């Protein structure tokens, strides 16, 4: 029973995510009545407005967690923080800047998935060709396919074992309860791998500067005072942001 509620809220929120973040045709959406709120599959003769508001607020509350759990946001943000630490620029760029860049890059990657969910689930639900539960099943397919594409088999096997679920015949048969945490672990591993690779060139600069300052007897001047401008200069000369963002985006295609 607990697992079924988890799957229900997860997929419902996944369907709401493209509606809120990836609208494809605002003109085609039905106009909301003046005396209520339209939520596909929930506004019917037998539903009440208070319950509609409760479900809507629940979905909106889950959106930040879904953004972290079911999109590339985790990988992007981990890499950007590794890059800032490697440059040694403390709080430059600021956390707000990195989060904003990660959000828009996440939108760039997830927009095709949002369109698929919208076309497969939201459009039939708005035209009343399918029920809300059928829309849940349809909307889960593109999202599960995206996460399975980047989730490692080792992580999937771990959570299948922890959940004590039978071994599936296909990866598509896995429940969202297994796919989501496995996807998060895989994204964390990928982010740390990319961040470690970014760290090495700047670490070499730190070692060289520390060796030179020590050999010439500059004990009163911290090596980081000299190495930080050199690292920033090198990063700017090679157009580092273009290279980092381009490599991150290519890792998803």
XYZ file of C-alpha atoms in Angstrom:
253
model
C 0.000 0.000 0.000
C 2.825 2.406 0.898
C 4.610 1.646 -2.380
C 1.458 2.263 -4.412
C 1.001 5.697 -2.805
C 4.677 6.482 -3.493
C 4.293 5.549 -7.164
C 1.032 7.512 -7.426
C 2.483 10.756 -6.069
C 5.745 10.357 -7.989
C 4.145 9.862 -11.383
C 1.434 12.461 -10.791
C 4.097 14.998 -9.919
C 6.103 13.920 -12.959
C 3.091 14.644 -15.128
C 2.679 18.034 -13.449
C 6.355 18.893 -14.014
C 6.140 19.282 -17.819
C 2.857 21.147 -17.492
C 4.461 23.758 -15.217
C 7.966 23.878 -16.710
C 7.600 22.686 -20.310
C 4.360 24.119 -21.699
C 4.147 23.380 -25.406
C 0.894 24.978 -26.400
C -0.686 27.427 -24.035
C -3.291 28.346 -26.611
C -4.464 24.754 -26.898
C -5.029 24.388 -23.145
C -8.638 24.611 -21.978
C -9.680 27.854 -20.354
C -10.114 27.689 -16.619
C -13.590 28.391 -15.346
C -14.032 31.584 -13.403
C -15.234 29.768 -10.299
C -12.592 27.070 -9.952
C -9.255 25.513 -10.881
C -8.839 23.046 -13.731
C -6.666 20.020 -12.982
C -6.985 17.236 -15.581
C -8.597 14.151 -14.151
C -9.415 15.828 -10.829
C -12.035 18.418 -11.717
C -15.157 16.413 -12.295
C -18.664 16.314 -11.012
C -17.663 14.152 -8.078
C -14.574 16.109 -6.984
C -14.518 19.043 -4.594
C -12.409 22.161 -4.763
C -10.706 21.645 -1.339
C -9.389 18.237 -2.399
C -8.262 19.693 -5.699
C -6.281 22.363 -3.861
C -4.775 19.735 -1.518
C -3.559 17.637 -4.451
C -2.232 20.711 -6.261
C -0.284 21.916 -3.217
C 1.095 18.404 -2.668
C 2.348 18.259 -6.246
C 3.925 21.716 -5.962
C 5.623 20.685 -2.705
C 7.150 17.647 -4.396
C 8.463 19.576 -7.408
C 11.816 20.645 -5.821
C 12.527 17.070 -4.742
C 11.576 15.794 -8.197
C 13.837 18.361 -9.827
C 16.740 17.038 -7.772
C 15.823 13.370 -8.040
C 14.628 12.839 -11.603
C 16.633 15.316 -13.702
C 20.334 16.037 -14.465
C 20.282 18.891 -11.929
C 22.330 16.902 -9.393
C 25.154 16.122 -11.811
C 25.333 19.678 -13.113
C 25.390 21.286 -9.687
C 28.022 18.865 -8.326
C 30.318 19.588 -11.289
C 29.898 23.359 -10.950
C 30.755 23.268 -7.252
C 33.809 21.107 -7.953
C 34.877 23.623 -10.591
C 34.533 26.550 -8.213
C 36.554 24.769 -5.539
C 39.229 23.892 -8.091
C 39.496 27.523 -9.204
C 39.790 28.628 -5.584
C 37.493 31.629 -6.134
C 35.556 31.047 -2.889
C 32.017 32.326 -3.571
C 32.502 33.406 -7.181
C 30.318 32.531 -9.053
C 27.699 32.730 -6.319
C 25.470 29.817 -5.376
C 22.496 31.576 -6.971
C 24.380 31.903 -10.249
C 25.389 28.237 -10.322
C 21.899 27.066 -9.364
C 20.341 29.278 -12.031
C 22.722 27.968 -14.693
C 22.067 24.385 -13.597
C 18.298 24.991 -13.731
C 18.335 26.313 -17.282
C 20.662 23.548 -18.457
C 18.314 21.054 -16.794
C 15.430 22.610 -18.710
C 17.455 22.287 -21.918
C 18.018 18.569 -21.355
C 14.568 17.700 -19.984
C 12.426 19.723 -22.393
C 12.116 16.881 -24.958
C 11.150 14.496 -22.150
C 8.571 16.993 -20.923
C 7.108 17.245 -24.415
C 6.826 13.454 -24.622
C 5.036 13.307 -21.265
C 2.735 16.132 -22.321
C 1.813 14.474 -25.604
C 1.479 10.978 -24.133
C -0.426 11.798 -20.944
C -1.654 15.377 -20.620
C -3.210 15.803 -24.076
C -5.300 12.581 -23.917
C -6.291 13.414 -20.345
C -7.445 16.909 -21.278
C -9.508 15.519 -24.141
C -10.921 12.867 -21.768
C -9.733 9.979 -23.916
C -8.014 8.346 -20.924
C -8.566 8.279 -17.191
C -6.227 9.822 -14.645
C -4.705 6.441 -13.763
C -4.087 5.619 -17.423
C -2.433 9.022 -17.811
C -0.165 8.159 -14.882
C 0.992 5.004 -16.617
C 1.555 6.806 -19.894
C 3.429 9.699 -18.306
C 5.772 7.396 -16.410
C 7.111 5.744 -19.570
C 9.239 8.640 -21.007
C 10.519 9.600 -17.563
C 11.478 6.037 -16.675
C 13.182 5.610 -20.057
C 15.258 8.763 -19.465
C 16.385 7.703 -15.993
C 17.149 4.125 -17.050
C 19.365 5.498 -19.811
C 21.761 6.972 -17.230
C 21.239 4.657 -14.238
C 23.941 2.052 -13.729
C 22.973 -1.612 -13.607
C 24.900 -1.966 -10.346
C 22.765 0.690 -8.655
C 19.557 -0.760 -10.080
C 20.494 -4.221 -8.828
C 21.238 -2.803 -5.372
C 17.791 -1.288 -4.940
C 16.035 -4.274 -6.475
C 17.721 -6.370 -3.789
C 16.900 -3.879 -1.018
C 13.275 -3.633 -2.125
C 13.081 -7.444 -2.317
C 11.386 -7.213 -5.682
C 11.567 -10.053 -8.219
C 14.192 -9.688 -10.923
C 12.494 -7.970 -13.864
C 12.564 -9.357 -17.381
C 13.258 -5.881 -18.789
C 14.574 -2.658 -17.221
C 11.269 -0.997 -18.168
C 9.495 -3.318 -15.718
C 11.267 -1.739 -12.735
C 9.168 0.391 -10.421
C 9.862 4.072 -9.857
C 10.714 3.166 -6.251
C 13.819 1.406 -7.586
C 14.652 3.597 -10.586
C 14.691 6.979 -8.821
C 17.269 6.249 -6.053
C 19.410 4.261 -8.500
C 19.367 7.205 -10.907
C 20.402 9.614 -8.126
C 23.370 7.441 -7.147
C 24.451 7.141 -10.773
C 24.236 10.901 -11.275
C 26.268 11.533 -8.110
C 28.967 9.156 -9.307
C 29.061 10.785 -12.751
C 29.244 14.261 -11.194
C 32.120 13.285 -8.897
C 33.993 11.650 -11.792
C 33.721 14.770 -13.963
C 34.583 17.016 -11.026
C 37.697 14.986 -10.237
C 38.905 15.281 -13.829
C 38.365 19.054 -13.683
C 40.332 19.268 -10.445
C 43.590 17.786 -11.768
C 44.820 20.644 -14.045
C 44.264 23.222 -11.306
C 45.869 20.940 -8.733
C 49.001 20.821 -10.894
C 49.108 24.637 -10.939
C 48.779 24.719 -7.145
C 51.634 22.231 -6.745
C 53.913 24.095 -9.136
C 53.247 27.469 -7.507
C 53.731 26.033 -4.018
C 57.035 24.442 -5.059
C 58.316 27.649 -6.664
C 57.347 29.913 -3.741
C 58.900 27.491 -1.275
C 62.142 27.180 -3.237
C 62.640 30.961 -3.490
C 61.860 31.467 0.195
C 58.537 33.320 -0.146
C 57.187 31.933 3.102
C 55.179 35.020 4.059
C 53.113 34.979 0.843
C 50.537 32.150 0.688
C 50.804 30.177 -2.571
C 47.056 30.505 -3.139
C 47.470 34.269 -3.630
C 49.585 33.562 -6.716
C 47.948 30.376 -7.971
C 44.350 31.676 -7.970
C 44.934 34.453 -10.565
C 46.918 32.003 -12.700
C 44.122 29.432 -12.590
C 41.472 32.021 -13.436
C 43.630 33.369 -16.284
C 44.115 29.868 -17.694
C 40.408 29.122 -17.386
C 39.480 32.313 -19.234
C 42.107 31.814 -21.974
C 40.829 28.334 -22.870
C 37.174 29.514 -22.686
C 36.556 27.175 -19.798
C 32.834 27.749 -19.323
C 32.136 26.864 -22.925
C 34.219 23.705 -22.641
C 32.704 22.601 -19.325
C 29.083 23.251 -20.278
C 29.586 21.791 -23.746
C 31.100 18.605 -22.329
C 28.306 18.283 -19.759
C 25.601 18.686 -22.380
C 27.292 16.192 -24.698
C 27.303 13.642 -21.877
C 23.491 13.574 -22.125
C 23.312 13.096 -25.899
